[in-house]
Short mmCIF file of N, CA and C in Angstrom, two decimals:
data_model
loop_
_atom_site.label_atom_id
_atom_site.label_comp_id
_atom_site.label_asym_id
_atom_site.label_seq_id
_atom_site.Cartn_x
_atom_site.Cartn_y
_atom_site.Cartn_z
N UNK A 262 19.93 59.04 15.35
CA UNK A 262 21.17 59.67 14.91
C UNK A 262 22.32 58.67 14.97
N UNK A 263 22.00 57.89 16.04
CA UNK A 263 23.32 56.49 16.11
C UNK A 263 23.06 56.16 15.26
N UNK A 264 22.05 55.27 14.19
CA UNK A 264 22.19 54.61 13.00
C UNK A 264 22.62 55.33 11.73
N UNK A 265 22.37 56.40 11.77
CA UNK A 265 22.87 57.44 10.50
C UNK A 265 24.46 58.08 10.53
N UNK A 266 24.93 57.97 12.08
CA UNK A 266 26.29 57.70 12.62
C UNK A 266 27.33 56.87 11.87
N UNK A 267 26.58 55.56 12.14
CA UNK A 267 27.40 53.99 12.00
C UNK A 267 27.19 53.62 10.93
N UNK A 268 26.58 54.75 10.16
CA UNK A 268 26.01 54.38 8.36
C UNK A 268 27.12 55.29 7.68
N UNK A 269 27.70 56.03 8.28
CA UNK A 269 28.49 57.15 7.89
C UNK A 269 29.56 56.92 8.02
N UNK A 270 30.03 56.11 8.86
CA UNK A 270 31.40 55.07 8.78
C UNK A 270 32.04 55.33 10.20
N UNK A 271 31.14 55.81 11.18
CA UNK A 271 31.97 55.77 12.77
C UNK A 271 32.00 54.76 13.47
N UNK A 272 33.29 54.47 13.56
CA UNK A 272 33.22 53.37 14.84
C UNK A 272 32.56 53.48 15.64
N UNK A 273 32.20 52.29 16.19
CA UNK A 273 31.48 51.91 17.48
C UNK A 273 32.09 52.63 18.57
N UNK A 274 33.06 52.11 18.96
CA UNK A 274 33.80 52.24 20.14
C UNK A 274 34.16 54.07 20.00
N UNK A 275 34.23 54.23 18.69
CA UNK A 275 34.32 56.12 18.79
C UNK A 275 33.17 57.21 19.14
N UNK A 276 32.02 56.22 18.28
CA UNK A 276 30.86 56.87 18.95
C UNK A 276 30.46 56.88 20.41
N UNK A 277 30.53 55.65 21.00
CA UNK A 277 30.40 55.41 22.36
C UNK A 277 31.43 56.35 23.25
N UNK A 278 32.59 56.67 22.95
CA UNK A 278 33.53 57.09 23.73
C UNK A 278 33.02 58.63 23.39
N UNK A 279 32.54 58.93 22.18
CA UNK A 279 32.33 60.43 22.20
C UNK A 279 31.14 61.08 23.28
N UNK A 280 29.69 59.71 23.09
CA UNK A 280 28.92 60.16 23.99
C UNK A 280 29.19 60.24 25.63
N UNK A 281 29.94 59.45 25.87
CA UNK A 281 30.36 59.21 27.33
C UNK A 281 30.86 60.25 27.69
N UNK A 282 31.72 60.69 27.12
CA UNK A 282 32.86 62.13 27.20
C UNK A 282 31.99 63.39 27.16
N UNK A 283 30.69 63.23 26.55
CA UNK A 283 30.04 64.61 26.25
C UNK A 283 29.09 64.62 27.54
N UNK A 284 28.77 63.62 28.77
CA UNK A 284 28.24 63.17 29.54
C UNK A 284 26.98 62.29 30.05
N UNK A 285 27.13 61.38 28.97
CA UNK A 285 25.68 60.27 28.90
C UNK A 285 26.31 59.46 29.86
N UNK A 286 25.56 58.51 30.70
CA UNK A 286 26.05 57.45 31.18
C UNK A 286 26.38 56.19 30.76
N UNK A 287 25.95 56.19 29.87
CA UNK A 287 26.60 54.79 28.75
C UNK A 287 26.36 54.81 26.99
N UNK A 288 27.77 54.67 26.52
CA UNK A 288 27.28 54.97 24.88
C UNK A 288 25.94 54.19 24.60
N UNK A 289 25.64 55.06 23.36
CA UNK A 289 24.57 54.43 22.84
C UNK A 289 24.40 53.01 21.76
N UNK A 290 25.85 52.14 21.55
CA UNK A 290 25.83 51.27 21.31
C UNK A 290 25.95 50.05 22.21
N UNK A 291 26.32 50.58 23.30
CA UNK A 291 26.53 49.73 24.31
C UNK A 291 25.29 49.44 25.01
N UNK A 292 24.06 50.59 25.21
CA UNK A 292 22.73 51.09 25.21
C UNK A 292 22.21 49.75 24.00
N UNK A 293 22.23 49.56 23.22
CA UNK A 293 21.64 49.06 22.16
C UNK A 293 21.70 47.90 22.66
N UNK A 294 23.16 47.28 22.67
CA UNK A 294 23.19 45.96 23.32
C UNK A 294 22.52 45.50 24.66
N UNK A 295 22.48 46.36 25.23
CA UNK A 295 21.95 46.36 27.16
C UNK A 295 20.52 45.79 26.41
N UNK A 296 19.95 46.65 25.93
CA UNK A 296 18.49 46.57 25.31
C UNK A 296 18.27 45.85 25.00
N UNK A 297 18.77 45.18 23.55
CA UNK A 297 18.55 43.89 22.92
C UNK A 297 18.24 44.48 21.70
N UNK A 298 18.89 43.87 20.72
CA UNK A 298 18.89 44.20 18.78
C UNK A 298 17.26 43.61 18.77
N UNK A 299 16.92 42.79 19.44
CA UNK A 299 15.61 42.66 18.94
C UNK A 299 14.23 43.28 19.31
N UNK A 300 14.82 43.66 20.73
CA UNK A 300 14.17 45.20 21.36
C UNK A 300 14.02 46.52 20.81
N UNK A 301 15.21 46.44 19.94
CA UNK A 301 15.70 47.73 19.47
C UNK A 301 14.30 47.83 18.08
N UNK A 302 14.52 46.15 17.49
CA UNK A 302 13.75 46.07 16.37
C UNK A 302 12.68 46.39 16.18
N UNK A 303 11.79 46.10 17.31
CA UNK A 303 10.26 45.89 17.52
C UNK A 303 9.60 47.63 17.74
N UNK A 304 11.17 48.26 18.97
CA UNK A 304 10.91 49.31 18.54
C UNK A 304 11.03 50.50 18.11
N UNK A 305 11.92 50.41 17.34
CA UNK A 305 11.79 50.66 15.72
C UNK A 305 10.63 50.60 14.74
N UNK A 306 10.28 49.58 14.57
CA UNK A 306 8.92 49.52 13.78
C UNK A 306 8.07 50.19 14.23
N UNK A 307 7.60 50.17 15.65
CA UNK A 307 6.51 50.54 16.22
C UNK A 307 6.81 52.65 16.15
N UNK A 308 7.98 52.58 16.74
CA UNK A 308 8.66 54.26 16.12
C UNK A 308 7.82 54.92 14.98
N UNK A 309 8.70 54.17 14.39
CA UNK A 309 8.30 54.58 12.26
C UNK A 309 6.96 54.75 11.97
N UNK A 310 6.02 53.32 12.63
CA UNK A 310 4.55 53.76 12.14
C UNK A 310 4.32 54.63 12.79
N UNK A 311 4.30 54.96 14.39
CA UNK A 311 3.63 56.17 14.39
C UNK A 311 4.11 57.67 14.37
N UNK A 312 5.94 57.72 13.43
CA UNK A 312 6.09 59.11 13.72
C UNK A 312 6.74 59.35 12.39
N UNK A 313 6.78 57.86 11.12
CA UNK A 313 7.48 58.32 10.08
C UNK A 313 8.94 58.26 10.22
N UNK A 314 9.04 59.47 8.64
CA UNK A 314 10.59 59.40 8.52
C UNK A 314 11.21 60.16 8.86
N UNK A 315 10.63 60.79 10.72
CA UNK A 315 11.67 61.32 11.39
C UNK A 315 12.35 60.57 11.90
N UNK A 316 11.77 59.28 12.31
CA UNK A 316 12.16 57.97 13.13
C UNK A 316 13.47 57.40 12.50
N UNK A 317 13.38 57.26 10.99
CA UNK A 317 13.62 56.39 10.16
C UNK A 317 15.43 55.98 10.27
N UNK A 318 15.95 55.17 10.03
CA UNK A 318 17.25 55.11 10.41
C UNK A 318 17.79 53.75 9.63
N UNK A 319 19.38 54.31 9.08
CA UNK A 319 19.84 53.04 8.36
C UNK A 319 19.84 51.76 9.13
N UNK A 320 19.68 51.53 10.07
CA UNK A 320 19.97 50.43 10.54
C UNK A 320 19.16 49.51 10.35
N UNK A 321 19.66 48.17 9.75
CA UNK A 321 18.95 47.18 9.24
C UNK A 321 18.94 46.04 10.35
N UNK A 322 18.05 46.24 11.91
CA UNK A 322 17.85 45.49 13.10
C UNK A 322 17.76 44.24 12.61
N UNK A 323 16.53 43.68 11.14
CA UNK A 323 15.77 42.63 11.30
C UNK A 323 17.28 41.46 10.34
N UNK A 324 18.18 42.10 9.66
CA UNK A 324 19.54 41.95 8.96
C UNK A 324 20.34 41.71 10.95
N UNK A 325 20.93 42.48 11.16
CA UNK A 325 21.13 42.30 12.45
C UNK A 325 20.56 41.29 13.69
N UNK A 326 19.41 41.44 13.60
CA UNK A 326 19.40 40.14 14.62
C UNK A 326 19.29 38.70 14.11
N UNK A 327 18.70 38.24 12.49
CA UNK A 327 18.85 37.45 11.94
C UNK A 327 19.89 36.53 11.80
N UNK A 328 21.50 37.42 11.85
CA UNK A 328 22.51 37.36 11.92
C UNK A 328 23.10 36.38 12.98
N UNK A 329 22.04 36.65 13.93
CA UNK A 329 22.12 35.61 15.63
C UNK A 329 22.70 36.82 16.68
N UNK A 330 22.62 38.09 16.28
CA UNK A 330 23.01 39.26 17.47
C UNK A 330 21.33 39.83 17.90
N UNK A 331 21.81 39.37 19.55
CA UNK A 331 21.07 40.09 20.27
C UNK A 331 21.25 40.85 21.07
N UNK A 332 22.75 41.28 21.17
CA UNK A 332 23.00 42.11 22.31
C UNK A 332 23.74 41.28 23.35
N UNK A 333 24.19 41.96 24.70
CA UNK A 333 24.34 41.05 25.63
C UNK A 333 23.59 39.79 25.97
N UNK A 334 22.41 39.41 26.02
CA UNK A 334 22.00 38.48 26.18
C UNK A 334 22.44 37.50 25.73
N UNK A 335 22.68 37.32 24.33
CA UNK A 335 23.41 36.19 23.94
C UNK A 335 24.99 36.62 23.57
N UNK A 336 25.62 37.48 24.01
CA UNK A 336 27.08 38.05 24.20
C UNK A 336 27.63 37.90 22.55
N UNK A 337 26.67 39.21 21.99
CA UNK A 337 26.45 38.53 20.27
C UNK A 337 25.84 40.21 20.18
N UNK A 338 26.68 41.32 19.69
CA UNK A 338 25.76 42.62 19.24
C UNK A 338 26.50 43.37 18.46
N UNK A 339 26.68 44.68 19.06
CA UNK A 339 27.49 45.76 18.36
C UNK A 339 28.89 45.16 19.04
N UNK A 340 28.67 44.58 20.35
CA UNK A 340 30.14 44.03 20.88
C UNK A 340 29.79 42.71 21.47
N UNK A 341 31.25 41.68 21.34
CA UNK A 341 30.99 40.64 21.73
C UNK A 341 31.45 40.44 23.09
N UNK A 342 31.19 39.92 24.03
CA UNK A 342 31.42 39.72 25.41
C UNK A 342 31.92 38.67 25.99
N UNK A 343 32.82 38.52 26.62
CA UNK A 343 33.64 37.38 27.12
C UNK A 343 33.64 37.68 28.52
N UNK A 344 33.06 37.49 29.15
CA UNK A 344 33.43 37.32 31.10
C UNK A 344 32.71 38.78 31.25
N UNK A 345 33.94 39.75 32.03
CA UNK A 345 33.64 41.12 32.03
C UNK A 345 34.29 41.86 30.62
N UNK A 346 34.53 41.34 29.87
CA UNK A 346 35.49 42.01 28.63
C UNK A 346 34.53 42.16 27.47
N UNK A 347 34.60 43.29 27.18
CA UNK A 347 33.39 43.50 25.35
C UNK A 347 34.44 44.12 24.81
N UNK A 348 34.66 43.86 23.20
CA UNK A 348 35.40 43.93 21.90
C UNK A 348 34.62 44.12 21.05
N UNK A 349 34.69 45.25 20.43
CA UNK A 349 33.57 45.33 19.08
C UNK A 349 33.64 44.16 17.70
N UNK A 350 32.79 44.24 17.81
CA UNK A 350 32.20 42.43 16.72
C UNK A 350 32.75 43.36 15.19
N UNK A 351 33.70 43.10 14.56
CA UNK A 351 34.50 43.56 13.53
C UNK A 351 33.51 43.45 12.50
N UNK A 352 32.93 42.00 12.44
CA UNK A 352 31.86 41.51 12.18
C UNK A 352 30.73 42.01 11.13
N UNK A 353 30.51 43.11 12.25
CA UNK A 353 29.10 43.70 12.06
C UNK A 353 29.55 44.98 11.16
N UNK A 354 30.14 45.39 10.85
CA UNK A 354 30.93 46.22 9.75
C UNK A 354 29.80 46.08 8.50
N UNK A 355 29.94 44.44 8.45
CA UNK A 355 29.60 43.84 7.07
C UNK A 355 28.42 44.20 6.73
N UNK A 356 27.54 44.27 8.20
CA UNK A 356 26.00 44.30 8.36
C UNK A 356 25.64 45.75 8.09
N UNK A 357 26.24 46.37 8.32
CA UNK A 357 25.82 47.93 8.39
C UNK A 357 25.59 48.64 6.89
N UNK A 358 25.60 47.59 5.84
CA UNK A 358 25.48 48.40 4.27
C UNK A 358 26.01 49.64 4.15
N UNK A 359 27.57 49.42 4.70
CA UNK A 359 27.95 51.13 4.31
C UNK A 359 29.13 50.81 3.81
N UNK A 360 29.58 51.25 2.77
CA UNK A 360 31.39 51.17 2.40
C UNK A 360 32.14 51.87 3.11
N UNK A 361 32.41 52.89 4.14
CA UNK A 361 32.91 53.18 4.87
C UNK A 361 32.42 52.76 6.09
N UNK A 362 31.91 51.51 6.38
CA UNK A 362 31.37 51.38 7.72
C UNK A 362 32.75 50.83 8.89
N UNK A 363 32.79 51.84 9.80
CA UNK A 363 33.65 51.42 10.64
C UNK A 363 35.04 52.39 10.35
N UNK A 364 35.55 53.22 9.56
CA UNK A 364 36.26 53.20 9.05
C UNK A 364 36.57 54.95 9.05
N UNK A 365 35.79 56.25 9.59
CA UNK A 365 35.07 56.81 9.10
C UNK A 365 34.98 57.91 10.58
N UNK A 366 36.77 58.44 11.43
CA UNK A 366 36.49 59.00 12.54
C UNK A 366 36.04 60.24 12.55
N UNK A 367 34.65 60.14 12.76
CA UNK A 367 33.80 62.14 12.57
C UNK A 367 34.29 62.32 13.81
N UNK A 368 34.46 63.82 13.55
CA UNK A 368 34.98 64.83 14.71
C UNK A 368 34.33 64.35 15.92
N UNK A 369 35.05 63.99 17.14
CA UNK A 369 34.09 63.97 18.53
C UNK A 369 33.30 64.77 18.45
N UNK A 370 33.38 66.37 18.42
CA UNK A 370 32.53 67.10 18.97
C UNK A 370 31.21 67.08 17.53
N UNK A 371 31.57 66.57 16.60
CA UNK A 371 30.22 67.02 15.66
C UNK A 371 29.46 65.70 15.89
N UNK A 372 29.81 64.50 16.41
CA UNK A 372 29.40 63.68 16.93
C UNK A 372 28.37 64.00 18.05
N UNK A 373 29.21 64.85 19.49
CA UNK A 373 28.33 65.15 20.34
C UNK A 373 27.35 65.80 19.88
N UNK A 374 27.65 67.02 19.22
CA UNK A 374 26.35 67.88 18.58
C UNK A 374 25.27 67.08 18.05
N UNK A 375 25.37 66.27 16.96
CA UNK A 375 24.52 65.84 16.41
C UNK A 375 23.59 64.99 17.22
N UNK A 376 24.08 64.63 18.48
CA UNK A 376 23.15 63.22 19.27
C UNK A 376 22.48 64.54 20.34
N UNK A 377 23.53 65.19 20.96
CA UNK A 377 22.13 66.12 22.19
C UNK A 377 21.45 67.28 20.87
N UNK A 378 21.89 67.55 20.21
CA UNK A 378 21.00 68.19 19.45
C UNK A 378 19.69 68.06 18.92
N UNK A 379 19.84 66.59 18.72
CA UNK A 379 18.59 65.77 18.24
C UNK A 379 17.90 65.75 19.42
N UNK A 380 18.41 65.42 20.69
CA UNK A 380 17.42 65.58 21.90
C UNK A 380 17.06 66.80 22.11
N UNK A 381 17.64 67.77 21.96
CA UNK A 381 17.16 69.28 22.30
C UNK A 381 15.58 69.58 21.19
N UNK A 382 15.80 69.00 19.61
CA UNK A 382 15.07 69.08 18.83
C UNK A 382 13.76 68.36 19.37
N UNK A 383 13.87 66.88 19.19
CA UNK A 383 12.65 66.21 20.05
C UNK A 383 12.07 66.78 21.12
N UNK A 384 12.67 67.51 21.90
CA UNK A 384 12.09 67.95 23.11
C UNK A 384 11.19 69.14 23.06
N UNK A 385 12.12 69.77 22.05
CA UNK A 385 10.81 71.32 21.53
C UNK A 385 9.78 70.45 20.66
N UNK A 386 9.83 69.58 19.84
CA UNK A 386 8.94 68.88 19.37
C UNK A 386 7.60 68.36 20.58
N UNK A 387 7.99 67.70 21.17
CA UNK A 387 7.50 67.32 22.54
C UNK A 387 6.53 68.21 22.79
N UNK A 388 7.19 69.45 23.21
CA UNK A 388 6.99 70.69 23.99
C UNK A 388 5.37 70.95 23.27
N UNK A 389 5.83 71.67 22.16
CA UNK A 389 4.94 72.22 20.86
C UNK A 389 3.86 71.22 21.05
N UNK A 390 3.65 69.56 20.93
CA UNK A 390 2.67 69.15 19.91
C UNK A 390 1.93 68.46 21.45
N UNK A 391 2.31 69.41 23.01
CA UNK A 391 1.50 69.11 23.95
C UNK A 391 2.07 67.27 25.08
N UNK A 392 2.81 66.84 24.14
CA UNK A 392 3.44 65.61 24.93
C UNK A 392 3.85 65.99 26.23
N UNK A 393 4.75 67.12 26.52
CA UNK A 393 5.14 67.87 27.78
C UNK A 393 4.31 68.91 28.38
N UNK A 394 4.04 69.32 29.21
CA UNK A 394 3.64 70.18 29.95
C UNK A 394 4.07 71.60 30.13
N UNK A 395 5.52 70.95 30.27
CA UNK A 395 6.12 72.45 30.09
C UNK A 395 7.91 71.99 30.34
N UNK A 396 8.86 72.71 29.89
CA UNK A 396 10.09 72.53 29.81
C UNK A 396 10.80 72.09 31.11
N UNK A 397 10.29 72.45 32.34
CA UNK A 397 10.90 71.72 32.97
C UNK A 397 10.94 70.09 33.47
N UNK A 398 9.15 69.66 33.25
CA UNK A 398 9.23 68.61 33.05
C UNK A 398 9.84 67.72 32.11
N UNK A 399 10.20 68.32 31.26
CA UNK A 399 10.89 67.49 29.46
C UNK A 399 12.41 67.49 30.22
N UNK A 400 12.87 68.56 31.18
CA UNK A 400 14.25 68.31 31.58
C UNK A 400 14.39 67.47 32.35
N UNK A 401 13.38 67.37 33.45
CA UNK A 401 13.68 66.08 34.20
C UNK A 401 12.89 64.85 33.73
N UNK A 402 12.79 64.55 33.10
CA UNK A 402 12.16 63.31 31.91
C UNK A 402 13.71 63.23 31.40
N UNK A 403 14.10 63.76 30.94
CA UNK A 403 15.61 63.59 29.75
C UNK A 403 16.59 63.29 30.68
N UNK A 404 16.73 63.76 31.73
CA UNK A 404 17.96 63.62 32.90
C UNK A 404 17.80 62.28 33.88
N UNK A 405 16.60 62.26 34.53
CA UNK A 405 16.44 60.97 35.00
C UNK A 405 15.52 59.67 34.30
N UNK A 406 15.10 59.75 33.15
CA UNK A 406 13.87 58.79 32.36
C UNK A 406 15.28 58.08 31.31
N UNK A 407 15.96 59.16 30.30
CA UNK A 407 16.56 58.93 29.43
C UNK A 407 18.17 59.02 29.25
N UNK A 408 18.67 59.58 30.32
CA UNK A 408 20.63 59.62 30.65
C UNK A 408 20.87 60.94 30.07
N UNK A 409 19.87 62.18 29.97
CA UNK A 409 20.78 63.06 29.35
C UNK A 409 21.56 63.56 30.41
N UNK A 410 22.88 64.17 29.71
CA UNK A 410 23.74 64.44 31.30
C UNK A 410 23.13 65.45 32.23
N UNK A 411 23.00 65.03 33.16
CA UNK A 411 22.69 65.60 34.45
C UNK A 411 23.61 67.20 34.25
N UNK A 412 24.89 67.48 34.16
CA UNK A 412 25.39 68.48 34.48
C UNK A 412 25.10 69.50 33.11
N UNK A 413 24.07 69.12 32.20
CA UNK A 413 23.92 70.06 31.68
C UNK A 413 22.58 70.35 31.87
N UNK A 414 21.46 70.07 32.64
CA UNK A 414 20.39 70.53 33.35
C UNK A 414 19.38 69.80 32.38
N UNK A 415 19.38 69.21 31.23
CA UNK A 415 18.17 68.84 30.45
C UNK A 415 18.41 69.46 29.24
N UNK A 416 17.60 69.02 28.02
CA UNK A 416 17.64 69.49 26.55
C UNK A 416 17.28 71.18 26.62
N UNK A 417 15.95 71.52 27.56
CA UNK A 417 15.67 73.12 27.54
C UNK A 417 16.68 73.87 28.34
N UNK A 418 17.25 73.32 29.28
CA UNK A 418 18.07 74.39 30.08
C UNK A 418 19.61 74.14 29.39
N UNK A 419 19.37 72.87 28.62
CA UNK A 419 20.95 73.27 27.48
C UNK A 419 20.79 74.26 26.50
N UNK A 420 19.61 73.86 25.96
CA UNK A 420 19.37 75.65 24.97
C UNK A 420 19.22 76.77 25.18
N UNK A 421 18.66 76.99 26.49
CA UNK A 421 18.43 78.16 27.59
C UNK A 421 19.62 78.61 27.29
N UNK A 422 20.78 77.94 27.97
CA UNK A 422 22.40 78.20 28.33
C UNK A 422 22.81 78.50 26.98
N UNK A 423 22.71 78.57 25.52
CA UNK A 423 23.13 78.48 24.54
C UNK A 423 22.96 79.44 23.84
N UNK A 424 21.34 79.76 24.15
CA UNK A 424 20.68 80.64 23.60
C UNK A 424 20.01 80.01 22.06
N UNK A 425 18.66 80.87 21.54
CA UNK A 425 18.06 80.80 20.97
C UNK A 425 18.79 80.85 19.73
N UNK A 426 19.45 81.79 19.40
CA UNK A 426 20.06 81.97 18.12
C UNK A 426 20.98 80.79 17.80
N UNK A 427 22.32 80.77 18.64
CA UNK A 427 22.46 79.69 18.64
C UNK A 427 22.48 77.92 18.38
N UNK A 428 21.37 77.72 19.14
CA UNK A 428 20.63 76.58 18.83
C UNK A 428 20.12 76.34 17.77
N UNK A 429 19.57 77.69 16.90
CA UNK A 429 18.99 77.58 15.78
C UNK A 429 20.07 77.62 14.66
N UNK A 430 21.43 78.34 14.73
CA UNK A 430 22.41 78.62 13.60
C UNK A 430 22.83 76.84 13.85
N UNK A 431 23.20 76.25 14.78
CA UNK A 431 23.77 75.02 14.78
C UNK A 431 22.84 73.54 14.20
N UNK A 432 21.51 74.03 14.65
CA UNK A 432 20.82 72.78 14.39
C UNK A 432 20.35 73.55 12.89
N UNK A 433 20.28 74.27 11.81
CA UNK A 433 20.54 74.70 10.85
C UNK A 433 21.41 73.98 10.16
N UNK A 434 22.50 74.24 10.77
CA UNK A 434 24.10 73.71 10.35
C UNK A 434 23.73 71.80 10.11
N UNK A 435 23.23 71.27 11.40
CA UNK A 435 23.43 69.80 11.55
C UNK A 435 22.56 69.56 10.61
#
């Protein structure tokens, strides 16, 4: 959902600030960089073959790391790094094949929706095709494995709290 985000013309620094605020522990571009663009790349590919074009995402990693961005490691990504200081690489605008890239502030909150929503979705996915056991394990997998926020109990006990209908009129909507 971050690459279909930053394809859509949201800043970096807006997306990141939206997930933080909605309660992740670190945006997911900042996540990207921690990782490594070429981490990200490898898996990515490996994603796609085995799950398709649910995986699939504008982001052009192998354009991106070619570029010489790897993330923090070489203080070269979605942001560039000087000491303790990161500035988003203006840069990478160029890279993102979008005419509104960068440019493009979606609502915080349809922002938040769209990123835990997608986790709530994966997780009934999960659930269904036997990957999980049962919902409470998928909540504490998502809370301590993957940063979902802790104070909202996990992807099932956020839909629990939401309700069925709900969940379904919104992720409809998204």
């Amino acid at each position: 959902e971050v690459g279909w985000l930053l394809h859509e013309g949201c800043p970096i620094e807006h997306l990141d600030r939206a997930m933080l605020d909605a309660g992740f522990p670190v945006g997911p571009c900042t996540l990207l960089d921690e990782v490594g663009i070429d981490v990200g790349e490898k898996v990515a590919k490996i994603l796609l073959d085995g799950f398709g074009d649910i995986v699939e995402t504008p982001l052009d990693f192998e354009k991106l790391r070619n570029s010489g961005r790897q993330g923090r490691k070489n203080k070269k990504g979605l942001y560039t790094y000087d000491g303790k200081k990161k500035e988003v690489d203006t840069e990478i605008y160029d890279l993102l094949d979008s005419p509104q890239a960068g440019k493009n502030k979606i609502n915080i909150s349809e922002i938040q929706d769209r990123g835990l929503f997608r986790f709530i979705n994966e997780a009934i996915l999960c659930l269904e095709e036997g990957v999980l056991k049962d919902p409470y394990s998928g909540d504490l997998g998502a809370v301590f494995g993957l940063g979902f926020p802790p104070f909202r109990g996990g992807p099932f006990k956020m839909a629990d709290a939401l309700g069925v209908k709900a969940v379904y009129d919104k992720m409809a909507k998204l």
